[in-house]
mmCIF file with all atom_site columns, C-alpha atoms in Angstrom:
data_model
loop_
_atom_site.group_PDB
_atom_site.id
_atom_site.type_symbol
_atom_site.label_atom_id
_atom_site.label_alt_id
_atom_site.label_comp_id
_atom_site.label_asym_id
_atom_site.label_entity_id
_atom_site.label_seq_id
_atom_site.pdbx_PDB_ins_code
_atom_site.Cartn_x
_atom_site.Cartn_y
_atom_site.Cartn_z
_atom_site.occupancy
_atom_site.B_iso_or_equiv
_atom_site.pdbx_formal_charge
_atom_site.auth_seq_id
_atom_site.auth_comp_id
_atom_site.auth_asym_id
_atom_site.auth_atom_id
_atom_site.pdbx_PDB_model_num
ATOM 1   C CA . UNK N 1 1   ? -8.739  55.386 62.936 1.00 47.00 ? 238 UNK N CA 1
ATOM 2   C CA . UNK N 1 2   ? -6.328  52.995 64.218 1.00 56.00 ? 239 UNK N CA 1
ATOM 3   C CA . UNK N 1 3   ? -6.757  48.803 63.522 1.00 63.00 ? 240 UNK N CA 1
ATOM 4   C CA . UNK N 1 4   ? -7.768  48.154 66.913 1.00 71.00 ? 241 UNK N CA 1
ATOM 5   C CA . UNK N 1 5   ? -10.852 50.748 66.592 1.00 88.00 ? 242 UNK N CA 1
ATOM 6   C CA . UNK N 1 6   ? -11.983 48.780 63.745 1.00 90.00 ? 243 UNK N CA 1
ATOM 7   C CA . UNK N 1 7   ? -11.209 44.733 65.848 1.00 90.00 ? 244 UNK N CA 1
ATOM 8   C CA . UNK N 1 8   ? -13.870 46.123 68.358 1.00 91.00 ? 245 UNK N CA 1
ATOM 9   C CA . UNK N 1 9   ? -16.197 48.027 65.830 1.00 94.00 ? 246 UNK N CA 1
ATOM 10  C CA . UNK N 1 10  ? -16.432 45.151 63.671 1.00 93.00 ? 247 UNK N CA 1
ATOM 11  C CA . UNK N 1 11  ? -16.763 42.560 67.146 1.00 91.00 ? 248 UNK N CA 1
ATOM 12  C CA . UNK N 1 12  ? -19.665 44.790 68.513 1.00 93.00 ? 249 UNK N CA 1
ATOM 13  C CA . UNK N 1 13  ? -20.822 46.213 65.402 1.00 94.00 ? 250 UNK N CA 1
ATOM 14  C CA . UNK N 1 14  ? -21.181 43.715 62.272 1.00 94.00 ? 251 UNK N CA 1
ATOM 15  C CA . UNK N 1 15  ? -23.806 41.042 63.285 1.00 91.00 ? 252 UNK N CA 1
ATOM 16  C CA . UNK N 1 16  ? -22.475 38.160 60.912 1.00 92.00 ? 253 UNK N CA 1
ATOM 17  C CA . UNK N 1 17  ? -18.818 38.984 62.020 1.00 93.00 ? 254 UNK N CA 1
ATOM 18  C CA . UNK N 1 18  ? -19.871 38.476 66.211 1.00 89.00 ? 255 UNK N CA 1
ATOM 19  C CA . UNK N 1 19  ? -18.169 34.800 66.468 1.00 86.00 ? 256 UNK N CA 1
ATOM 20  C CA . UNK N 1 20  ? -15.015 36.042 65.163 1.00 93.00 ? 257 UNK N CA 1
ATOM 21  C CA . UNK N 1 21  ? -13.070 36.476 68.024 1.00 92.00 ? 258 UNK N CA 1
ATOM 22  C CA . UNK N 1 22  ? -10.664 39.586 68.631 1.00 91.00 ? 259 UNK N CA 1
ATOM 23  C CA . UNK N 1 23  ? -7.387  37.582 67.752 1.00 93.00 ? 260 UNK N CA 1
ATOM 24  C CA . UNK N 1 24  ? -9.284  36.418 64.424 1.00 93.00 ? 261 UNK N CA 1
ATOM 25  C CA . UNK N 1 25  ? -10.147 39.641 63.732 1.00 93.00 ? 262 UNK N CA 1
ATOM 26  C CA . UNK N 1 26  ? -6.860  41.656 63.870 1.00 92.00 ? 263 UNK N CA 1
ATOM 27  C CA . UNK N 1 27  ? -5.534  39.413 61.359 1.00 91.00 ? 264 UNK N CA 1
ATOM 28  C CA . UNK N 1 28  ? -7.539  41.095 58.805 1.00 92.00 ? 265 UNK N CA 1
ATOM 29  C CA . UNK N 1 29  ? -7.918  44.765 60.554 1.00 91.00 ? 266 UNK N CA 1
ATOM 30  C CA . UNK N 1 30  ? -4.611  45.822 58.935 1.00 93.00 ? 267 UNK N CA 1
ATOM 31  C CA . UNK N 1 31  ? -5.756  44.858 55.771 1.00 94.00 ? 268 UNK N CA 1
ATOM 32  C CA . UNK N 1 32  ? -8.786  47.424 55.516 1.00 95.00 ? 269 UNK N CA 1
ATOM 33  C CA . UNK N 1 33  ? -9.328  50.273 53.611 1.00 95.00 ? 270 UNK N CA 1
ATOM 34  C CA . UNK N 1 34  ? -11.161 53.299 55.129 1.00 95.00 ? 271 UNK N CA 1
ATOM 35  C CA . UNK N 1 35  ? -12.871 55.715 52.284 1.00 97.00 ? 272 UNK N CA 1
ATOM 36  C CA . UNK N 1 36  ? -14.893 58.867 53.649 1.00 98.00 ? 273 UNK N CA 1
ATOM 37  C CA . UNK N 1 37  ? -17.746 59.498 50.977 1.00 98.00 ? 274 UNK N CA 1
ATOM 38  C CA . UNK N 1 38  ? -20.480 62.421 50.898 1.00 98.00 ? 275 UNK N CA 1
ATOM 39  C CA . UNK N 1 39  ? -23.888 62.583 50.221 1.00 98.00 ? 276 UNK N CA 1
ATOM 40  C CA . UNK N 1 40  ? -24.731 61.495 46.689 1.00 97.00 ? 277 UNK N CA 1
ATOM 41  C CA . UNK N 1 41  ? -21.639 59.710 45.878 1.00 98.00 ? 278 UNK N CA 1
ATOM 42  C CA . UNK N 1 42  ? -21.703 56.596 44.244 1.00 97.00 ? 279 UNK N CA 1
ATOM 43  C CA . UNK N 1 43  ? -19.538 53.674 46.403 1.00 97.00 ? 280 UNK N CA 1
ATOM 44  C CA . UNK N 1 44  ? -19.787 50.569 44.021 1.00 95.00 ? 281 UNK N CA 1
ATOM 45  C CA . UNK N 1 45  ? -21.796 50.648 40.643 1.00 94.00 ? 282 UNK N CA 1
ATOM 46  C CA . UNK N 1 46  ? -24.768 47.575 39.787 1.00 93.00 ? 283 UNK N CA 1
ATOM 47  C CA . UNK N 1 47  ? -22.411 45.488 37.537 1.00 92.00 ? 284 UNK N CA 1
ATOM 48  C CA . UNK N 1 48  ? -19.128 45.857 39.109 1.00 91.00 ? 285 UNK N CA 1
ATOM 49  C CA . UNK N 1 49  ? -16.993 42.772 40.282 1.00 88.00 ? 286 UNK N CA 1
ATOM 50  C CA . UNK N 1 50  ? -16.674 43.961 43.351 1.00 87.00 ? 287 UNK N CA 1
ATOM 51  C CA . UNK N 1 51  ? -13.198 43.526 44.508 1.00 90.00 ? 288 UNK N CA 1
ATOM 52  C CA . UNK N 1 52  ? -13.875 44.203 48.436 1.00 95.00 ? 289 UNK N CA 1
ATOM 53  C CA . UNK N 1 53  ? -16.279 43.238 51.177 1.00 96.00 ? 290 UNK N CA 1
ATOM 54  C CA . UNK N 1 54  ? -17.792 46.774 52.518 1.00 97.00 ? 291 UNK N CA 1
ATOM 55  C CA . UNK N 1 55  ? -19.216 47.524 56.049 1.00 97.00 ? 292 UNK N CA 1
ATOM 56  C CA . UNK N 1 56  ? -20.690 50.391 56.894 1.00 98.00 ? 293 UNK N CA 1
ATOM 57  C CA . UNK N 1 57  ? -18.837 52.301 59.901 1.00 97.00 ? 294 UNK N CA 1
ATOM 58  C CA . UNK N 1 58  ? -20.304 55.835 60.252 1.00 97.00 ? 295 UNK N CA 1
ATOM 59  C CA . UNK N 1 59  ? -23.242 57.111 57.990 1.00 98.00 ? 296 UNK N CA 1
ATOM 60  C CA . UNK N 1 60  ? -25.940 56.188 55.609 1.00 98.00 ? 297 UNK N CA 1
ATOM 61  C CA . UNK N 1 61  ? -26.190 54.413 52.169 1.00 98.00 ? 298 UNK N CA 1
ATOM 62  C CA . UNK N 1 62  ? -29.043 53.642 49.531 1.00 97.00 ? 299 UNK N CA 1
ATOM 63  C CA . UNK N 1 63  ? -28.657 50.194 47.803 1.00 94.00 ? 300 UNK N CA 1
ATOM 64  C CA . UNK N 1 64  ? -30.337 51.042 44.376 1.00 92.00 ? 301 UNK N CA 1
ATOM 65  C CA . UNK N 1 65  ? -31.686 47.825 42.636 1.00 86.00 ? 302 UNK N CA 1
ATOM 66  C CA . UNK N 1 66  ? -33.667 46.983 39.255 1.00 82.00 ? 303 UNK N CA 1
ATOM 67  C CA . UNK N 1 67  ? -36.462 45.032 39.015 1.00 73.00 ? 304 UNK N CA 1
ATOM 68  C CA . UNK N 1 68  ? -39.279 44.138 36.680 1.00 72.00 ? 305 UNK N CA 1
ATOM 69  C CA . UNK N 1 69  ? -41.662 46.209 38.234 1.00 74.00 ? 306 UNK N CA 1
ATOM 70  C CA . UNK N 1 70  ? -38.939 49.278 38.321 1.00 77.00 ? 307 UNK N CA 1
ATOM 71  C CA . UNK N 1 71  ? -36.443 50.280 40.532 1.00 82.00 ? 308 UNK N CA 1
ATOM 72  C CA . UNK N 1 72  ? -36.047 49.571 44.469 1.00 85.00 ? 309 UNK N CA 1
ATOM 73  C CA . UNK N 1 73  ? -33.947 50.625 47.265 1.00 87.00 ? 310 UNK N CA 1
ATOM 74  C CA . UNK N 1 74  ? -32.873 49.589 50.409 1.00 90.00 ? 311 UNK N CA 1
ATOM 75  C CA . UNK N 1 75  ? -31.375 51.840 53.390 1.00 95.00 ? 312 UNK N CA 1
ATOM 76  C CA . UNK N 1 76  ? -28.080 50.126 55.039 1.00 96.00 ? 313 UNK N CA 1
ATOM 77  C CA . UNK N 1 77  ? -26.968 51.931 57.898 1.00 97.00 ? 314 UNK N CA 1
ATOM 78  C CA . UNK N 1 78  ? -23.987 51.923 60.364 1.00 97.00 ? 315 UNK N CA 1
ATOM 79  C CA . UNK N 1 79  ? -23.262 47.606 61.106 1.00 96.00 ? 316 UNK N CA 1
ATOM 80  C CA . UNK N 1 80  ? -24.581 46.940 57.301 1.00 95.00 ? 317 UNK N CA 1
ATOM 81  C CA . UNK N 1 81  ? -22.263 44.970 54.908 1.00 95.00 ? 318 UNK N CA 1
ATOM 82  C CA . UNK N 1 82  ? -22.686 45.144 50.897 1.00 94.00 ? 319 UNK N CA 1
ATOM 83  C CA . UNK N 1 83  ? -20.355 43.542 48.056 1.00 92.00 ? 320 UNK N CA 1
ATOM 84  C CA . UNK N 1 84  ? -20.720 39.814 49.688 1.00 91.00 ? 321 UNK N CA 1
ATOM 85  C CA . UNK N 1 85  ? -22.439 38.067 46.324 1.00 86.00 ? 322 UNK N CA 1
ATOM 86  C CA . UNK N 1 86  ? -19.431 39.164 44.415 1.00 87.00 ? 323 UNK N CA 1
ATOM 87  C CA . UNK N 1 87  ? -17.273 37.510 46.568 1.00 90.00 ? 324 UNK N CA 1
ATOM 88  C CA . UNK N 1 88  ? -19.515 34.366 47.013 1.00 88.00 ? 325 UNK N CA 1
ATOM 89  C CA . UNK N 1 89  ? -21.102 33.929 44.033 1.00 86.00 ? 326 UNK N CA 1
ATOM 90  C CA . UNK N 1 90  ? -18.238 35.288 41.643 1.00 86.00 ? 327 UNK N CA 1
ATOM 91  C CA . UNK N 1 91  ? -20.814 37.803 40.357 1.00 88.00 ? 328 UNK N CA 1
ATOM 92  C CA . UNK N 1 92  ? -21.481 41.222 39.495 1.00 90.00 ? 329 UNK N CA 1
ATOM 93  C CA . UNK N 1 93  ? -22.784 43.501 42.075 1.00 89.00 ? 330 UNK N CA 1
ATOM 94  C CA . UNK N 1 94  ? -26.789 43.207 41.778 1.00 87.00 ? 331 UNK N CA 1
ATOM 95  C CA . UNK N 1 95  ? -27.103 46.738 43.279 1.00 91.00 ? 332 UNK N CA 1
ATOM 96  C CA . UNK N 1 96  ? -25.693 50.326 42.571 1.00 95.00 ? 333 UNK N CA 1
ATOM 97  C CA . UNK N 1 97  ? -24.530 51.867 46.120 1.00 97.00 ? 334 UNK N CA 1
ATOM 98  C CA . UNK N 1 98  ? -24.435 55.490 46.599 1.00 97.00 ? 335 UNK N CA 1
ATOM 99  C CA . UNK N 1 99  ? -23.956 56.841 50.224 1.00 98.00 ? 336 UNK N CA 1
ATOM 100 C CA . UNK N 1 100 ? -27.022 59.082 51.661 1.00 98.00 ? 337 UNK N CA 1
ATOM 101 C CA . UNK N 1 101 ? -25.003 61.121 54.317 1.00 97.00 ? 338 UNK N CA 1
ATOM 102 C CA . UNK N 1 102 ? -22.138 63.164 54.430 1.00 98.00 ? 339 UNK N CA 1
ATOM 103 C CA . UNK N 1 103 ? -19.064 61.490 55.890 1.00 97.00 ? 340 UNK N CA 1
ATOM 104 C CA . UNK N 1 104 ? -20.018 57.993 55.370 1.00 98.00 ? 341 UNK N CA 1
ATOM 105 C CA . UNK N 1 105 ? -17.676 55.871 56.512 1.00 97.00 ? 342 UNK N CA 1
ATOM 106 C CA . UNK N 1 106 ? -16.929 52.652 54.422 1.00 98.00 ? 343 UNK N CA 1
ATOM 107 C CA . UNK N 1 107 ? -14.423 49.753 55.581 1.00 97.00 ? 344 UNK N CA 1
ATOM 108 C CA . UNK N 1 108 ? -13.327 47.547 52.895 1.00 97.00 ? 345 UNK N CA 1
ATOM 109 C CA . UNK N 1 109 ? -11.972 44.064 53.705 1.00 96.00 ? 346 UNK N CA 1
ATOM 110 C CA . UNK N 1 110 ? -10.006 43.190 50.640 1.00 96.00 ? 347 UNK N CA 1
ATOM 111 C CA . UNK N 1 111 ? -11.204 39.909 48.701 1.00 94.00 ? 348 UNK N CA 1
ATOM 112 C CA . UNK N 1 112 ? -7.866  37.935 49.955 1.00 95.00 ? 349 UNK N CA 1
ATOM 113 C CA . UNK N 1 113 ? -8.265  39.009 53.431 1.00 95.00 ? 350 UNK N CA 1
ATOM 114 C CA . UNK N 1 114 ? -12.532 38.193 53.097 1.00 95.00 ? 351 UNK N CA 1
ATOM 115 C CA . UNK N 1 115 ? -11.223 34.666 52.358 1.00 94.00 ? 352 UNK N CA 1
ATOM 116 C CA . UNK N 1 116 ? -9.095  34.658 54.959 1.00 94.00 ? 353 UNK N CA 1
ATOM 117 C CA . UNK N 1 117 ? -11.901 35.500 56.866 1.00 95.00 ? 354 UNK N CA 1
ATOM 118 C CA . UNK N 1 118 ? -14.154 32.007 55.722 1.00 94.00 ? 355 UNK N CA 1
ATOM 119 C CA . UNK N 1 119 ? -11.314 30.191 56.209 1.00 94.00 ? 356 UNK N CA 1
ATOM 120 C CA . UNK N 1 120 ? -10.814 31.076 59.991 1.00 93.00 ? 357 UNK N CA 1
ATOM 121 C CA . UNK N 1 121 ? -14.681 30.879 60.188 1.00 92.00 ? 358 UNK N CA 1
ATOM 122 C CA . UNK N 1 122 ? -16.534 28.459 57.771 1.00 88.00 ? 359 UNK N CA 1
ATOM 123 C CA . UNK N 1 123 ? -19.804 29.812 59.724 1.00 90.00 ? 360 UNK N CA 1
ATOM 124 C CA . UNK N 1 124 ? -19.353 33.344 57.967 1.00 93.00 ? 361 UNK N CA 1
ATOM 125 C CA . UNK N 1 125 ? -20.273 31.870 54.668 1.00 92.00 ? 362 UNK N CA 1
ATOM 126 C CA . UNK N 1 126 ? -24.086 30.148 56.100 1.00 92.00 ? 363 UNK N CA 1
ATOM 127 C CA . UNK N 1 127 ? -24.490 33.803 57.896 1.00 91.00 ? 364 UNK N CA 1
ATOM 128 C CA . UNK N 1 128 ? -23.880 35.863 54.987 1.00 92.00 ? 365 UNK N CA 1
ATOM 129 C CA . UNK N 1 129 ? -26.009 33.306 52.787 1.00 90.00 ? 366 UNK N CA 1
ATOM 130 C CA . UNK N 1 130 ? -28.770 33.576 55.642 1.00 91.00 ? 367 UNK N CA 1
ATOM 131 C CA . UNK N 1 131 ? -28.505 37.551 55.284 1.00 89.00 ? 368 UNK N CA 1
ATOM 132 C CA . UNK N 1 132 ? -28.764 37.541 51.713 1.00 85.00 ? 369 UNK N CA 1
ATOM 133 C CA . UNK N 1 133 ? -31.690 35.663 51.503 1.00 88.00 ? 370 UNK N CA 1
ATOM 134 C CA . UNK N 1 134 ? -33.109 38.073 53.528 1.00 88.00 ? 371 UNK N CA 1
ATOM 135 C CA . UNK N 1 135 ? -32.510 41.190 51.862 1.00 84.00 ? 372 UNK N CA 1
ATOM 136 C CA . UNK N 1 136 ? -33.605 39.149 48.465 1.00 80.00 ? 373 UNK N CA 1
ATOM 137 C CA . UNK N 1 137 ? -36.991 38.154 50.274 1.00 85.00 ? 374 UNK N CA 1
ATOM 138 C CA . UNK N 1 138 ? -37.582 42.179 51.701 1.00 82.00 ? 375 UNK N CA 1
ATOM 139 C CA . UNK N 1 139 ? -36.825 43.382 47.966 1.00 77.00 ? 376 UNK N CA 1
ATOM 140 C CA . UNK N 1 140 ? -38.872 41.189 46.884 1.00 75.00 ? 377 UNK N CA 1
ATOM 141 C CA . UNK N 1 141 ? -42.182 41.811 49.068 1.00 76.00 ? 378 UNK N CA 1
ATOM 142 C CA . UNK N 1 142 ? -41.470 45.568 48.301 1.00 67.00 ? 379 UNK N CA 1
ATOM 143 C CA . UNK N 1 143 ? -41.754 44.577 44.187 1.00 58.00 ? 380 UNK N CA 1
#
């Protein structure tokens, strides 16, 4: 896939990333990693720095978390992001990730390039806050 496939997938795509605009984006486009995984295969393990902020371009993935009351999971699809508390919060990853399809595309944004990022943007940082509070409230009304 070519860096401008990725500007507009991430513009259209990636709800927190929408007020970038397409200039801000390709800054960081060139920067990404693409990795292809298949059903079953593990994408970032719970307790790993992680080094990258993921989106989810083409398939499925299970977010795999502990609790007190056992384990729970969460479904992130095609638009989804993981990886962000590591990079905020200077923490391990709270979840283990493991992709659900076949041919599940993952685009990684590289921590100096995600910095980049709240630097063009300081709004990205109050959006990704926003979403993580939400996925911590769903988990938690599933415990």
């Amino acid at each position: 896939m070519a860096p401008f496939d990725d500007t507009i997938f991430l513009k259209q795509s990636v709800e927190v990333l929408s007020f970038f605009n397409e200039d801000q984006l390709r800054r960081v486009t060139p920067d990404i990693e693409r990795s292809s995984y298949n059903n079953g295969q593990t994408v970032l393990l719970r307790g790993e720095i992680s080094s990258a902020f993921y989106i989810i371009k083409k398939g499925k993935v299970a977010a795999n978390y502990k609790s007190k009351t056992g384990a729970l999971a969460m479904e992130l699809k095609a638009g989804d992001f993981f990886g962000e508390i590591s990079l905020l919060e200077d923490m391990p990853s709270d979840a283990s990730i493991k992709a659900t399809e076949d041919d599940t595309v993952i685009l990684m944004i590289p921590s100096a390039s995600f910095r980049k990022m709240l630097e063009m943007q300081p709004m990205l940082k109050n959006s990704l806050n926003m979403k993580v509070a939400e996925r911590r409230k769903s988990l938690s009304s599933k415990a």
